[in-house]
Amino acid sequence: MIEAAMIWNEPNNKSHWDPTVDPDWALFGEHVIRAGNAIRTINPKVTRVLGGMSPIDPHWLRRMEAHGALDAVDAVAVHGFPLDWNLWPLAAWPDKIAEIKAVTDKPVWVTEVGVSSFGAEEVQAFGLERTASLLKGLVPRVFWYSLFDLPQSWGAETRHREAEGSSYYRHFYLGLIREDGTPKPALDIYANRADEIGLMQWFHFHDPRLDEAVEWMKRLGTRRIRTGLSWADSFRPGALDWFDRQMEALADFDVTVTFCFTPAHLGIEPHHTSAAREPQAFADFCAWMIDRYAPGAYSSPVAAPQIPQDADLAAPELTWNLNRDERLAAERSAA
């Protein structure tokens, strides 16, 4: 079942929200307000979560509060990868959570945390155990990124690849299971923590790993997962069939579903990181998805958003192909 809806992913990371289009995040705030209100209207029992910030930045959160966005969510979220990209040590996790709790009374969720096994699988195993110990009791939700390594053939979206040393290649080794399907040492450590730590796993459009992922998660005893439904993908042919298949496969878990990625034909700029020309269009997508997969007791059926007559859909919309490589640059600029 869907227990929570996350509004966007890493909105203070320029790989996911274009600050040249929306330099003070006022438009993003409008997206959050409209989407949060739409979700609450459809099903008030679904927890609304502000998209996980990366870097962890209390100043950015105060900006969102000034825009009124925090009034439309029930929790805020943070992402952290201190052994790979962040400019702070692993032991600083409690301090990072405290920084956010100091500026909001909303619950703080950790919706992405992980360690790459690029350098050594033993480092990932240590990082998982230590992270779990540091976060235990501090926050109500933790999601480990991720179950599967990213296949090398898929590539990782980035703007500078080797310019930051090994950071591009670390994208591919964040899973607990190798690309060939064999488990890493950290998998056993996660299994011992599965009752307290969820898994965060993006599924690409028609992802062939979906059924295997479900089998693994059930075997591991995972209770909670975080995944996403792409607004941009919703305009692909057969999108609804794929969304139905994905959500049906995950029905036995408590799901936090992330809504993000602007369709090119609806953005101020034709790019998935752009603010939408009409923020209500994003809210309508969120309402449609919640009504379809987590309908409230008294909600009226929500129709699928209409495709504008002048929309150019010749190029396929973006699927989940997420970037981790600009995290270091983002933290440098925020420092």
Short mmCIF file of C-alpha atoms in Angstrom, two decimals:
data_model
loop_
_atom_site.label_atom_id
_atom_site.label_comp_id
_atom_site.label_asym_id
_atom_site.label_seq_id
_atom_site.Cartn_x
_atom_site.Cartn_y
_atom_site.Cartn_z
CA MET A 1 0.00 0.00 0.00
CA ILE A 2 1.07 3.62 -0.42
CA GLU A 3 1.81 5.12 2.98
CA ALA A 4 3.53 8.28 1.75
CA ALA A 5 3.89 10.48 -1.32
CA MET A 6 7.14 12.36 -1.83
CA ILE A 7 6.90 15.59 -3.78
CA TRP A 8 9.93 15.66 -6.09
CA ASN A 9 13.42 14.28 -5.60
CA GLU A 10 16.43 16.32 -4.43
CA PRO A 11 14.92 19.67 -5.42
CA ASN A 12 17.95 21.63 -4.16
CA ASN A 13 20.27 19.61 -6.41
CA LYS A 14 20.53 21.19 -9.86
CA SER A 15 20.52 17.74 -11.43
CA HIS A 16 16.85 17.48 -10.43
CA TRP A 17 15.60 21.07 -10.34
CA ASP A 18 16.95 23.80 -12.61
CA PRO A 19 17.86 26.88 -10.53
CA THR A 20 18.33 28.99 -13.65
CA VAL A 21 14.61 28.63 -14.32
CA ASP A 22 13.61 29.03 -10.67
CA PRO A 23 16.50 30.72 -8.80
CA ASP A 24 14.72 31.24 -5.48
CA TRP A 25 12.59 28.06 -5.59
CA ALA A 26 9.39 30.10 -5.56
CA LEU A 27 7.98 28.06 -8.45
CA PHE A 28 9.01 24.86 -6.73
CA GLY A 29 7.19 26.05 -3.64
CA GLU A 30 4.08 26.52 -5.75
CA HIS A 31 4.47 22.97 -7.11
CA VAL A 32 4.68 21.62 -3.55
CA ILE A 33 1.69 23.60 -2.30
CA ARG A 34 -0.55 22.55 -5.16
CA ALA A 35 0.59 18.92 -5.14
CA GLY A 36 0.38 18.65 -1.36
CA ASN A 37 -3.13 20.06 -1.30
CA ALA A 38 -4.20 17.78 -4.15
CA ILE A 39 -2.86 14.68 -2.40
CA ARG A 40 -4.57 15.66 0.86
CA THR A 41 -7.87 16.19 -0.96
CA ILE A 42 -7.77 12.71 -2.49
CA ASN A 43 -6.55 10.84 0.59
CA PRO A 44 -5.73 12.67 3.83
CA LYS A 45 -4.22 9.49 5.28
CA VAL A 46 -1.27 9.56 2.86
CA THR A 47 1.77 11.24 4.44
CA ARG A 48 3.06 14.05 2.25
CA VAL A 49 6.86 14.33 2.24
CA LEU A 50 8.92 17.21 0.89
CA GLY A 51 11.40 15.81 -1.63
CA GLY A 52 14.65 14.73 0.01
CA MET A 53 17.15 17.58 0.07
CA SER A 54 20.70 17.01 -1.12
CA PRO A 55 22.80 18.62 0.21
CA ILE A 56 21.27 18.71 3.69
CA ASP A 57 20.66 22.44 4.01
CA PRO A 58 18.62 24.10 6.78
CA HIS A 59 18.87 27.45 4.96
CA TRP A 60 17.14 25.97 1.91
CA LEU A 61 14.45 24.51 4.16
CA ARG A 62 13.81 27.92 5.71
CA ARG A 63 13.42 29.30 2.19
CA MET A 64 10.79 26.67 1.49
CA GLU A 65 9.02 27.60 4.71
CA ALA A 66 9.00 31.25 3.61
CA HIS A 67 7.33 30.19 0.37
CA GLY A 68 4.61 28.42 2.36
CA ALA A 69 5.59 24.96 1.10
CA LEU A 70 5.96 23.37 4.53
CA ASP A 71 2.29 24.00 5.24
CA ALA A 72 1.48 21.54 2.45
CA VAL A 73 3.60 18.61 3.71
CA ASP A 74 3.62 16.40 6.79
CA ALA A 75 7.34 15.54 6.84
CA VAL A 76 10.64 16.66 5.32
CA ALA A 77 13.37 14.40 3.98
CA VAL A 78 17.14 14.38 3.62
CA HIS A 79 19.60 12.36 1.53
CA GLY A 80 23.18 11.63 2.51
CA PHE A 81 26.17 9.72 1.11
CA PRO A 82 29.07 10.78 3.35
CA LEU A 83 31.46 8.00 2.31
CA ASP A 84 31.09 8.84 -1.37
CA TRP A 85 30.01 12.41 -2.16
CA ASN A 86 29.27 14.53 0.88
CA LEU A 87 31.71 16.92 2.53
CA TRP A 88 31.08 15.61 6.04
CA PRO A 89 32.10 12.43 7.90
CA LEU A 90 29.88 9.43 8.48
CA ALA A 91 29.80 10.10 12.22
CA ALA A 92 28.12 13.49 11.55
CA TRP A 93 24.73 11.93 10.77
CA PRO A 94 23.21 12.88 14.17
CA ASP A 95 24.48 16.46 13.74
CA LYS A 96 22.98 16.67 10.24
CA ILE A 97 19.60 15.51 11.50
CA ALA A 98 19.82 17.99 14.38
CA GLU A 99 20.46 20.85 11.94
CA ILE A 100 17.14 20.17 10.23
CA LYS A 101 15.20 19.53 13.42
CA ALA A 102 16.42 22.91 14.66
CA VAL A 103 14.51 24.75 11.92
CA THR A 104 11.28 22.72 11.63
CA ASP A 105 8.93 20.77 13.83
CA LYS A 106 8.08 18.42 10.93
CA PRO A 107 9.29 14.81 11.23
CA VAL A 108 12.58 14.24 9.40
CA TRP A 109 12.89 11.19 7.15
CA VAL A 110 16.12 9.86 5.62
CA THR A 111 14.83 8.74 2.24
CA GLU A 112 18.19 7.98 0.64
CA VAL A 113 21.37 6.84 2.32
CA GLY A 114 23.96 4.52 0.87
CA VAL A 115 27.57 3.51 0.39
CA SER A 116 29.17 2.50 -2.89
CA SER A 117 31.23 -0.68 -3.05
CA PHE A 118 33.35 0.83 -5.85
CA GLY A 119 36.51 0.85 -3.75
CA ALA A 120 35.85 -2.20 -1.59
CA GLU A 121 32.77 -4.19 -0.72
CA GLU A 122 33.98 -4.30 2.88
CA VAL A 123 33.59 -0.51 3.03
CA GLN A 124 29.94 -0.81 2.02
CA ALA A 125 29.33 -3.46 4.68
CA PHE A 126 30.92 -1.27 7.35
CA GLY A 127 29.04 1.79 6.13
CA LEU A 128 25.65 0.09 6.28
CA GLU A 129 26.15 -1.22 9.82
CA ARG A 130 27.53 2.08 11.09
CA THR A 131 24.85 4.18 9.39
CA ALA A 132 22.08 2.00 10.78
CA SER A 133 23.50 2.38 14.28
CA LEU A 134 23.87 6.16 13.95
CA LEU A 135 20.32 6.70 12.68
CA LYS A 136 18.53 4.21 14.93
CA GLY A 137 15.96 6.08 17.01
CA LEU A 138 16.75 9.46 15.42
CA VAL A 139 14.24 9.39 12.55
CA PRO A 140 11.02 7.47 11.83
CA ARG A 141 12.02 6.33 8.31
CA VAL A 142 15.32 5.31 6.72
CA PHE A 143 15.66 3.98 3.16
CA TRP A 144 18.88 2.36 1.95
CA TYR A 145 19.90 3.13 -1.62
CA SER A 146 19.75 0.61 -3.19
CA LEU A 147 18.92 -3.06 -3.71
CA PHE A 148 20.54 -3.49 -7.15
CA ASP A 149 23.68 -2.10 -8.71
CA LEU A 150 22.99 0.14 -11.68
CA PRO A 151 23.77 -1.82 -14.86
CA GLN A 152 26.88 -0.47 -16.54
CA SER A 153 25.14 -0.49 -19.93
CA TRP A 154 22.44 1.88 -18.71
CA GLY A 155 24.81 4.69 -17.86
CA ALA A 156 24.39 7.34 -15.19
CA GLU A 157 23.23 10.79 -16.10
CA THR A 158 25.99 13.29 -15.37
CA ARG A 159 27.55 16.46 -16.74
CA HIS A 160 31.22 15.85 -16.03
CA ARG A 161 31.88 12.13 -15.60
CA GLU A 162 35.61 11.74 -14.82
CA ALA A 163 36.06 15.40 -13.77
CA GLU A 164 35.41 14.46 -10.13
CA GLY A 165 37.65 11.41 -10.02
CA SER A 166 35.82 8.18 -9.23
CA SER A 167 32.45 9.78 -8.48
CA TYR A 168 30.83 8.87 -11.81
CA TYR A 169 31.77 5.22 -11.41
CA ARG A 170 30.51 5.05 -7.84
CA HIS A 171 26.99 5.38 -9.22
CA PHE A 172 27.11 1.81 -10.46
CA TYR A 173 28.06 0.10 -7.18
CA LEU A 174 25.49 1.32 -4.65
CA GLY A 175 23.43 -1.86 -4.69
CA LEU A 176 23.46 -4.70 -2.22
CA ILE A 177 23.30 -7.08 -5.18
CA ARG A 178 25.82 -7.03 -8.03
CA GLU A 179 24.80 -6.55 -11.65
CA ASP A 180 25.25 -10.29 -12.23
CA GLY A 181 22.65 -11.02 -9.53
CA THR A 182 25.02 -12.23 -6.83
CA PRO A 183 24.81 -10.76 -3.31
CA LYS A 184 27.47 -8.57 -1.73
CA PRO A 185 28.58 -8.99 1.90
CA ALA A 186 26.41 -6.02 2.94
CA LEU A 187 23.25 -7.89 1.96
CA ASP A 188 23.42 -10.10 5.06
CA ILE A 189 23.92 -7.02 7.22
CA TYR A 190 20.88 -5.40 5.67
CA ALA A 191 18.80 -8.55 6.25
CA ASN A 192 19.46 -8.20 9.97
CA ARG A 193 18.19 -4.61 9.80
CA ALA A 194 15.31 -5.04 7.34
CA ASP A 195 12.67 -4.52 10.00
CA GLU A 196 14.00 -1.01 10.70
CA ILE A 197 15.48 0.10 7.35
CA GLY A 198 13.56 0.21 4.10
CA LEU A 199 14.97 -0.02 0.58
CA MET A 200 14.99 2.72 -2.02
CA GLN A 201 14.91 1.30 -5.55
CA TRP A 202 14.10 3.21 -8.72
CA PHE A 203 12.48 1.15 -11.45
CA HIS A 204 13.06 2.26 -15.01
CA PHE A 205 10.24 2.17 -17.54
CA HIS A 206 9.55 -1.54 -18.19
CA ASP A 207 12.37 -2.41 -15.80
CA PRO A 208 13.18 -6.13 -16.20
CA ARG A 209 14.33 -6.32 -12.55
CA LEU A 210 10.92 -5.63 -10.98
CA ASP A 211 9.88 -9.21 -10.22
CA GLU A 212 13.35 -10.16 -9.05
CA ALA A 213 13.39 -7.14 -6.74
CA VAL A 214 10.09 -8.16 -5.17
CA GLU A 215 11.36 -11.69 -4.61
CA TRP A 216 14.52 -10.42 -2.95
CA MET A 217 12.71 -7.91 -0.74
CA LYS A 218 10.26 -10.52 0.51
CA ARG A 219 13.10 -12.95 1.18
CA LEU A 220 14.99 -10.25 3.10
CA GLY A 221 11.98 -9.29 5.19
CA THR A 222 11.83 -5.72 3.85
CA ARG A 223 8.72 -3.91 5.08
CA ARG A 224 9.06 -0.50 3.47
CA ILE A 225 10.26 0.59 0.06
CA ARG A 226 10.62 3.91 -1.70
CA THR A 227 10.30 4.12 -5.47
CA GLY A 228 8.93 6.55 -8.03
CA LEU A 229 6.34 7.22 -10.69
CA SER A 230 7.66 9.62 -13.30
CA TRP A 231 5.38 12.43 -14.48
CA ALA A 232 7.42 12.52 -17.68
CA ASP A 233 7.02 8.77 -18.23
CA SER A 234 3.25 9.10 -17.86
CA PHE A 235 3.10 10.36 -21.46
CA ARG A 236 4.86 7.32 -22.92
CA PRO A 237 2.72 4.84 -24.86
CA GLY A 238 1.66 2.09 -22.45
CA ALA A 239 2.68 4.11 -19.38
CA LEU A 240 -0.43 3.32 -17.37
CA ASP A 241 -0.05 -0.42 -17.96
CA TRP A 242 3.50 -0.21 -16.65
CA PHE A 243 2.50 1.91 -13.64
CA ASP A 244 -0.26 -0.60 -12.82
CA ARG A 245 2.16 -3.51 -13.07
CA GLN A 246 4.74 -1.80 -10.88
CA MET A 247 2.33 -0.80 -8.16
CA GLU A 248 0.58 -4.18 -8.15
CA ALA A 249 3.96 -5.90 -7.72
CA LEU A 250 4.70 -3.68 -4.71
CA ALA A 251 1.28 -4.03 -3.09
CA ASP A 252 2.54 -6.11 -0.16
CA PHE A 253 4.94 -3.39 1.03
CA ASP A 254 4.46 -0.01 2.66
CA VAL A 255 5.42 2.23 -0.26
CA THR A 256 6.70 5.78 -0.34
CA VAL A 257 6.13 6.85 -3.92
CA THR A 258 8.04 9.80 -5.38
CA PHE A 259 6.45 12.04 -7.99
CA CYS A 260 8.86 14.06 -10.13
CA PHE A 261 10.37 14.74 -13.60
CA THR A 262 8.68 17.39 -15.70
CA PRO A 263 7.51 16.28 -19.16
CA ALA A 264 9.52 18.23 -21.74
CA HIS A 265 6.38 19.55 -23.41
CA LEU A 266 5.06 20.99 -20.12
CA GLY A 267 8.23 22.63 -18.80
CA ILE A 268 9.25 26.27 -18.96
CA GLU A 269 12.34 24.75 -20.54
CA PRO A 270 11.99 21.44 -22.40
CA HIS A 271 13.81 19.42 -19.73
CA HIS A 272 12.85 17.12 -16.86
CA THR A 273 14.48 19.43 -14.29
CA SER A 274 12.47 22.48 -15.36
CA ALA A 275 9.62 23.98 -13.41
CA ALA A 276 6.32 23.36 -15.15
CA ARG A 277 4.66 26.23 -16.97
CA GLU A 278 1.54 25.41 -14.96
CA PRO A 279 2.28 23.96 -11.49
CA GLN A 280 -1.31 22.74 -11.29
CA ALA A 281 -0.50 20.25 -14.05
CA PHE A 282 1.94 18.52 -11.68
CA ALA A 283 -0.67 18.58 -8.92
CA ASP A 284 -3.17 16.99 -11.28
CA PHE A 285 -0.72 14.17 -12.02
CA CYS A 286 -0.18 13.58 -8.29
CA ALA A 287 -3.93 13.54 -7.65
CA TRP A 288 -4.45 11.08 -10.50
CA MET A 289 -1.79 8.70 -9.19
CA ILE A 290 -3.00 8.83 -5.58
CA ASP A 291 -6.59 8.29 -6.68
CA ARG A 292 -5.53 5.28 -8.76
CA TYR A 293 -3.23 3.60 -6.24
CA ALA A 294 -4.29 4.96 -2.83
CA PRO A 295 -7.83 6.29 -3.17
CA GLY A 296 -9.47 7.88 -0.18
CA ALA A 297 -12.75 6.68 1.20
CA TYR A 298 -14.71 9.64 -0.15
CA SER A 299 -12.71 10.80 -3.16
CA SER A 300 -14.34 11.12 -6.56
CA PRO A 301 -12.62 9.42 -9.52
CA VAL A 302 -9.86 11.52 -11.05
CA ALA A 303 -9.48 11.49 -14.81
CA ALA A 304 -6.09 11.20 -16.47
CA PRO A 305 -4.61 14.60 -17.42
CA GLN A 306 -5.20 15.48 -21.04
CA ILE A 307 -2.29 15.81 -23.47
CA PRO A 308 -2.18 19.36 -24.90
CA GLN A 309 -3.04 19.47 -28.60
CA ASP A 310 0.20 21.28 -29.42
CA ALA A 311 2.43 18.89 -27.43
CA ASP A 312 5.46 17.50 -29.27
CA LEU A 313 5.78 13.91 -28.08
CA ALA A 314 8.07 12.75 -30.88
CA ALA A 315 10.97 12.35 -28.43
CA PRO A 316 10.40 9.86 -25.59
CA GLU A 317 10.00 11.33 -22.15
CA LEU A 318 12.63 10.70 -19.50
CA THR A 319 12.70 7.52 -17.49
CA TRP A 320 14.45 6.94 -14.15
CA ASN A 321 18.15 7.48 -14.87
CA LEU A 322 19.28 9.33 -11.82
CA ASN A 323 22.37 11.44 -11.30
CA ARG A 324 24.63 11.28 -8.26
CA ASP A 325 27.69 12.91 -9.82
CA GLU A 326 26.87 16.54 -9.09
CA ARG A 327 26.33 16.02 -5.38
CA LEU A 328 29.89 17.09 -4.55
CA ALA A 329 29.64 20.25 -6.64
CA ALA A 330 26.30 21.08 -5.03
CA GLU A 331 27.76 20.79 -1.56
CA ARG A 332 30.73 22.95 -2.50
CA SER A 333 28.46 25.71 -3.71
CA ALA A 334 26.35 25.48 -0.54
CA ALA A 335 29.34 25.48 1.83
#
